[in-house]
């Protein structure tokens, strides 16, 4: 079966994503997902989030770039992916941004403060891609970014919430969830 949803817990950086980001157009014969997008009620660029230092940041600044959004955690078996995503970001940052959203909803694997998270990521993995404040990615206190990512009425097709740490979502250059 073809890749039918974007949310997946991925070990390392798959060749699929590398090929996706190296291409400038996509063939209609090779869809990323099997669902057909419907009308989008709002755009990704309308969203804002707070960085680890508390500054409000508009997603509008990422127009024209592909965006990978990852819910991250410092005490997870997948935490070493920070190194892979940092390497990916350094190699492709002229056309791709990586946005990390710490989350403590999966077995309490991100218990630290904003300062703890920032220090851990820089010291252990040299992370320079944008990290945001700790958020809920599902449930009643779900962040606006993850609400948009998981509400088909807003994003056009996807309803799946992250099932664990390090789930990924990809936004294309036009602000559409792919």
PDB file of C-alpha atoms in Angstrom:
ATOM      1  CA  UNK A   1       0.000   0.000   0.000  1.00  0.00           C
ATOM      2  CA  UNK A   2       1.285   3.473  -0.855  1.00  0.00           C
ATOM      3  CA  UNK A   3       2.238   5.891   1.875  1.00  0.00           C
ATOM      4  CA  UNK A   4      -1.235   7.013   2.946  1.00  0.00           C
ATOM      5  CA  UNK A   5      -0.535   9.368   5.835  1.00  0.00           C
ATOM      6  CA  UNK A   6       2.286  11.677   6.651  1.00  0.00           C
ATOM      7  CA  UNK A   7       2.333  11.098  10.359  1.00  0.00           C
ATOM      8  CA  UNK A   8       4.775   8.329  11.077  1.00  0.00           C
ATOM      9  CA  UNK A   9       7.357   7.600  13.652  1.00  0.00           C
ATOM     10  CA  UNK A  10      10.448   7.511  11.491  1.00  0.00           C
ATOM     11  CA  UNK A  11      13.856   6.337  12.514  1.00  0.00           C
ATOM     12  CA  UNK A  12      16.433   8.647  10.982  1.00  0.00           C
ATOM     13  CA  UNK A  13      15.769  10.561   7.793  1.00  0.00           C
ATOM     14  CA  UNK A  14      14.132   8.372   5.153  1.00  0.00           C
ATOM     15  CA  UNK A  15      15.142   8.560   1.525  1.00  0.00           C
ATOM     16  CA  UNK A  16      11.529   9.457   0.761  1.00  0.00           C
ATOM     17  CA  UNK A  17      11.851  12.812   2.547  1.00  0.00           C
ATOM     18  CA  UNK A  18      15.212  13.525   0.997  1.00  0.00           C
ATOM     19  CA  UNK A  19      13.760  12.894  -2.468  1.00  0.00           C
ATOM     20  CA  UNK A  20      10.710  14.984  -1.608  1.00  0.00           C
ATOM     21  CA  UNK A  21      12.834  17.970  -0.656  1.00  0.00           C
ATOM     22  CA  UNK A  22      15.197  17.630  -3.594  1.00  0.00           C
ATOM     23  CA  UNK A  23      12.341  17.710  -6.108  1.00  0.00           C
ATOM     24  CA  UNK A  24      10.791  20.911  -7.329  1.00  0.00           C
ATOM     25  CA  UNK A  25       7.604  19.311  -8.658  1.00  0.00           C
ATOM     26  CA  UNK A  26       5.713  16.203  -7.760  1.00  0.00           C
ATOM     27  CA  UNK A  27       4.164  13.776 -10.170  1.00  0.00           C
ATOM     28  CA  UNK A  28       0.418  13.372  -9.820  1.00  0.00           C
ATOM     29  CA  UNK A  29       0.938   9.630 -10.342  1.00  0.00           C
ATOM     30  CA  UNK A  30       2.798   9.357  -7.013  1.00  0.00           C
ATOM     31  CA  UNK A  31       0.649  10.917  -4.294  1.00  0.00           C
ATOM     32  CA  UNK A  32       1.951  11.241  -0.773  1.00  0.00           C
ATOM     33  CA  UNK A  33      -1.426  10.378   0.720  1.00  0.00           C
ATOM     34  CA  UNK A  34      -4.512   8.636  -0.585  1.00  0.00           C
ATOM     35  CA  UNK A  35      -6.956  11.245   0.704  1.00  0.00           C
ATOM     36  CA  UNK A  36      -8.072  14.029  -1.582  1.00  0.00           C
ATOM     37  CA  UNK A  37      -7.717  17.466  -0.002  1.00  0.00           C
ATOM     38  CA  UNK A  38     -10.907  19.415   0.533  1.00  0.00           C
ATOM     39  CA  UNK A  39     -11.311  23.133   1.024  1.00  0.00           C
ATOM     40  CA  UNK A  40      -9.064  24.625   3.673  1.00  0.00           C
ATOM     41  CA  UNK A  41     -10.751  26.847   6.243  1.00  0.00           C
ATOM     42  CA  UNK A  42      -7.554  28.565   7.384  1.00  0.00           C
ATOM     43  CA  UNK A  43      -3.948  28.557   6.331  1.00  0.00           C
ATOM     44  CA  UNK A  44      -0.876  27.398   8.146  1.00  0.00           C
ATOM     45  CA  UNK A  45       0.548  30.887   7.732  1.00  0.00           C
ATOM     46  CA  UNK A  46      -2.213  32.329   9.946  1.00  0.00           C
ATOM     47  CA  UNK A  47      -0.802  30.433  12.936  1.00  0.00           C
ATOM     48  CA  UNK A  48       1.542  31.673  15.648  1.00  0.00           C
ATOM     49  CA  UNK A  49       3.530  29.835  18.304  1.00  0.00           C
ATOM     50  CA  UNK A  50       5.892  30.793  21.116  1.00  0.00           C
ATOM     51  CA  UNK A  51       9.574  29.959  20.940  1.00  0.00           C
ATOM     52  CA  UNK A  52      11.422  28.452  23.898  1.00  0.00           C
ATOM     53  CA  UNK A  53      12.318  31.953  25.066  1.00  0.00           C
ATOM     54  CA  UNK A  54       8.639  32.998  24.994  1.00  0.00           C
ATOM     55  CA  UNK A  55       8.717  35.160  21.865  1.00  0.00           C
ATOM     56  CA  UNK A  56       5.664  34.908  19.635  1.00  0.00           C
ATOM     57  CA  UNK A  57       6.532  33.754  16.126  1.00  0.00           C
ATOM     58  CA  UNK A  58       4.281  33.813  13.063  1.00  0.00           C
ATOM     59  CA  UNK A  59       4.375  30.857  10.698  1.00  0.00           C
ATOM     60  CA  UNK A  60       3.949  33.457   7.948  1.00  0.00           C
ATOM     61  CA  UNK A  61       7.726  33.957   7.957  1.00  0.00           C
ATOM     62  CA  UNK A  62       8.161  30.488   6.438  1.00  0.00           C
ATOM     63  CA  UNK A  63       6.218  31.215   3.241  1.00  0.00           C
ATOM     64  CA  UNK A  64       7.935  29.768   0.212  1.00  0.00           C
ATOM     65  CA  UNK A  65       9.793  27.027   2.133  1.00  0.00           C
ATOM     66  CA  UNK A  66       8.927  23.442   2.878  1.00  0.00           C
ATOM     67  CA  UNK A  67       8.373  22.892   6.584  1.00  0.00           C
ATOM     68  CA  UNK A  68       8.829  19.794   8.696  1.00  0.00           C
ATOM     69  CA  UNK A  69       7.045  19.887  12.033  1.00  0.00           C
ATOM     70  CA  UNK A  70       8.130  17.381  14.672  1.00  0.00           C
ATOM     71  CA  UNK A  71       6.876  16.793  18.207  1.00  0.00           C
ATOM     72  CA  UNK A  72      10.088  16.171  20.139  1.00  0.00           C
ATOM     73  CA  UNK A  73      11.137  14.832  23.540  1.00  0.00           C
ATOM     74  CA  UNK A  74      14.471  14.649  25.355  1.00  0.00           C
ATOM     75  CA  UNK A  75      14.005  11.318  27.124  1.00  0.00           C
ATOM     76  CA  UNK A  76      12.652   9.142  24.347  1.00  0.00           C
ATOM     77  CA  UNK A  77      14.239   6.257  22.494  1.00  0.00           C
ATOM     78  CA  UNK A  78      13.883   8.379  19.351  1.00  0.00           C
ATOM     79  CA  UNK A  79      15.701  11.383  20.864  1.00  0.00           C
ATOM     80  CA  UNK A  80      18.889  10.675  18.828  1.00  0.00           C
ATOM     81  CA  UNK A  81      16.861  11.794  15.783  1.00  0.00           C
ATOM     82  CA  UNK A  82      17.718  15.336  16.884  1.00  0.00           C
ATOM     83  CA  UNK A  83      21.164  14.793  15.328  1.00  0.00           C
ATOM     84  CA  UNK A  84      19.699  13.559  12.034  1.00  0.00           C
ATOM     85  CA  UNK A  85      17.235  16.418  11.814  1.00  0.00           C
ATOM     86  CA  UNK A  86      19.943  18.953  12.640  1.00  0.00           C
ATOM     87  CA  UNK A  87      22.132  17.546   9.850  1.00  0.00           C
ATOM     88  CA  UNK A  88      19.157  17.599   7.479  1.00  0.00           C
ATOM     89  CA  UNK A  89      18.364  21.197   8.421  1.00  0.00           C
ATOM     90  CA  UNK A  90      21.961  22.334   7.923  1.00  0.00           C
ATOM     91  CA  UNK A  91      22.086  20.717   4.490  1.00  0.00           C
ATOM     92  CA  UNK A  92      18.701  21.996   3.252  1.00  0.00           C
ATOM     93  CA  UNK A  93      17.987  25.172   5.245  1.00  0.00           C
ATOM     94  CA  UNK A  94      17.901  27.343   2.132  1.00  0.00           C
ATOM     95  CA  UNK A  95      14.629  25.636   1.122  1.00  0.00           C
ATOM     96  CA  UNK A  96      13.415  23.693   4.177  1.00  0.00           C
ATOM     97  CA  UNK A  97      12.799  24.576   7.807  1.00  0.00           C
ATOM     98  CA  UNK A  98      12.542  22.144  10.698  1.00  0.00           C
ATOM     99  CA  UNK A  99      10.309  23.165  13.594  1.00  0.00           C
ATOM    100  CA  UNK A 100      10.477  21.233  16.857  1.00  0.00           C
ATOM    101  CA  UNK A 101       7.621  21.274  19.360  1.00  0.00           C
ATOM    102  CA  UNK A 102       8.554  19.656  22.684  1.00  0.00           C
ATOM    103  CA  UNK A 103       5.717  17.609  24.152  1.00  0.00           C
ATOM    104  CA  UNK A 104       5.387  15.774  27.473  1.00  0.00           C
ATOM    105  CA  UNK A 105       2.226  13.795  26.601  1.00  0.00           C
ATOM    106  CA  UNK A 106       3.899  10.465  25.864  1.00  0.00           C
ATOM    107  CA  UNK A 107       5.045   8.799  29.093  1.00  0.00           C
ATOM    108  CA  UNK A 108       6.381  12.100  30.455  1.00  0.00           C
ATOM    109  CA  UNK A 109       9.433  11.988  28.182  1.00  0.00           C
ATOM    110  CA  UNK A 110       9.833  15.779  28.034  1.00  0.00           C
ATOM    111  CA  UNK A 111       9.645  16.908  31.696  1.00  0.00           C
ATOM    112  CA  UNK A 112      12.155  19.764  31.485  1.00  0.00           C
ATOM    113  CA  UNK A 113      11.674  23.515  31.476  1.00  0.00           C
ATOM    114  CA  UNK A 114      12.288  25.612  28.363  1.00  0.00           C
ATOM    115  CA  UNK A 115      15.851  26.281  29.566  1.00  0.00           C
ATOM    116  CA  UNK A 116      16.420  22.555  30.213  1.00  0.00           C
ATOM    117  CA  UNK A 117      15.166  21.644  26.751  1.00  0.00           C
ATOM    118  CA  UNK A 118      17.247  24.287  24.989  1.00  0.00           C
ATOM    119  CA  UNK A 119      20.392  23.386  26.925  1.00  0.00           C
ATOM    120  CA  UNK A 120      19.929  19.648  26.335  1.00  0.00           C
ATOM    121  CA  UNK A 121      19.341  20.052  22.593  1.00  0.00           C
ATOM    122  CA  UNK A 122      22.298  22.377  22.032  1.00  0.00           C
ATOM    123  CA  UNK A 123      24.734  20.482  24.254  1.00  0.00           C
ATOM    124  CA  UNK A 124      23.914  16.968  23.056  1.00  0.00           C
ATOM    125  CA  UNK A 125      22.857  17.489  19.431  1.00  0.00           C
ATOM    126  CA  UNK A 126      23.926  20.993  18.397  1.00  0.00           C
ATOM    127  CA  UNK A 127      20.336  21.888  17.521  1.00  0.00           C
ATOM    128  CA  UNK A 128      19.985  25.224  15.757  1.00  0.00           C
ATOM    129  CA  UNK A 129      16.629  24.628  14.063  1.00  0.00           C
ATOM    130  CA  UNK A 130      13.704  26.436  15.677  1.00  0.00           C
ATOM    131  CA  UNK A 131      12.343  24.953  18.896  1.00  0.00           C
ATOM    132  CA  UNK A 132       9.082  26.136  20.387  1.00  0.00           C
ATOM    133  CA  UNK A 133       7.609  26.062  23.874  1.00  0.00           C
ATOM    134  CA  UNK A 134       6.380  22.750  25.208  1.00  0.00           C
ATOM    135  CA  UNK A 135       2.870  22.050  23.865  1.00  0.00           C
ATOM    136  CA  UNK A 136       0.097  19.478  23.911  1.00  0.00           C
ATOM    137  CA  UNK A 137      -0.205  17.808  20.519  1.00  0.00           C
ATOM    138  CA  UNK A 138      -3.533  16.157  21.300  1.00  0.00           C
ATOM    139  CA  UNK A 139      -6.458  16.521  23.696  1.00  0.00           C
ATOM    140  CA  UNK A 140      -8.319  19.461  25.177  1.00  0.00           C
ATOM    141  CA  UNK A 141      -5.268  21.733  25.474  1.00  0.00           C
ATOM    142  CA  UNK A 142      -3.955  20.976  21.990  1.00  0.00           C
ATOM    143  CA  UNK A 143      -1.808  23.792  20.602  1.00  0.00           C
ATOM    144  CA  UNK A 144      -3.228  25.806  17.673  1.00  0.00           C
ATOM    145  CA  UNK A 145      -0.494  24.467  15.375  1.00  0.00           C
ATOM    146  CA  UNK A 146      -1.384  20.847  16.139  1.00  0.00           C
ATOM    147  CA  UNK A 147      -5.097  21.641  16.018  1.00  0.00           C
ATOM    148  CA  UNK A 148      -4.566  22.886  12.461  1.00  0.00           C
ATOM    149  CA  UNK A 149      -2.409  19.864  11.576  1.00  0.00           C
ATOM    150  CA  UNK A 150      -5.031  17.380  12.828  1.00  0.00           C
ATOM    151  CA  UNK A 151      -8.335  19.012  11.841  1.00  0.00           C
ATOM    152  CA  UNK A 152      -9.428  18.255   8.263  1.00  0.00           C
ATOM    153  CA  UNK A 153     -11.690  21.320   8.294  1.00  0.00           C
ATOM    154  CA  UNK A 154      -8.571  23.457   8.713  1.00  0.00           C
ATOM    155  CA  UNK A 155      -5.823  21.539   6.876  1.00  0.00           C
ATOM    156  CA  UNK A 156      -7.941  20.010   4.113  1.00  0.00           C
ATOM    157  CA  UNK A 157      -7.568  16.287   4.767  1.00  0.00           C
ATOM    158  CA  UNK A 158      -5.697  15.018   7.838  1.00  0.00           C
ATOM    159  CA  UNK A 159      -7.337  13.975  11.112  1.00  0.00           C
ATOM    160  CA  UNK A 160      -4.515  11.911  12.634  1.00  0.00           C
ATOM    161  CA  UNK A 161      -2.865  13.149  15.838  1.00  0.00           C
ATOM    162  CA  UNK A 162       0.668  12.127  16.800  1.00  0.00           C
ATOM    163  CA  UNK A 163       0.787   8.635  18.248  1.00  0.00           C
ATOM    164  CA  UNK A 164       4.177   9.103  19.939  1.00  0.00           C
ATOM    165  CA  UNK A 165       7.180  11.418  20.067  1.00  0.00           C
ATOM    166  CA  UNK A 166       8.931  12.404  16.831  1.00  0.00           C
ATOM    167  CA  UNK A 167       5.915  12.204  14.530  1.00  0.00           C
ATOM    168  CA  UNK A 168       6.363  14.390  11.471  1.00  0.00           C
ATOM    169  CA  UNK A 169       4.142  16.604   9.349  1.00  0.00           C
ATOM    170  CA  UNK A 170       5.221  18.269   6.105  1.00  0.00           C
ATOM    171  CA  UNK A 171       3.893  21.602   4.863  1.00  0.00           C
ATOM    172  CA  UNK A 172       4.637  22.533   1.253  1.00  0.00           C
ATOM    173  CA  UNK A 173       5.878  25.894  -0.020  1.00  0.00           C
ATOM    174  CA  UNK A 174       2.298  27.119  -0.337  1.00  0.00           C
ATOM    175  CA  UNK A 175       1.310  26.341   3.253  1.00  0.00           C
ATOM    176  CA  UNK A 176      -0.585  23.133   2.477  1.00  0.00           C
ATOM    177  CA  UNK A 177      -0.262  19.965   4.512  1.00  0.00           C
ATOM    178  CA  UNK A 178       1.051  17.250   2.205  1.00  0.00           C
TER     179      UNK A 178
END
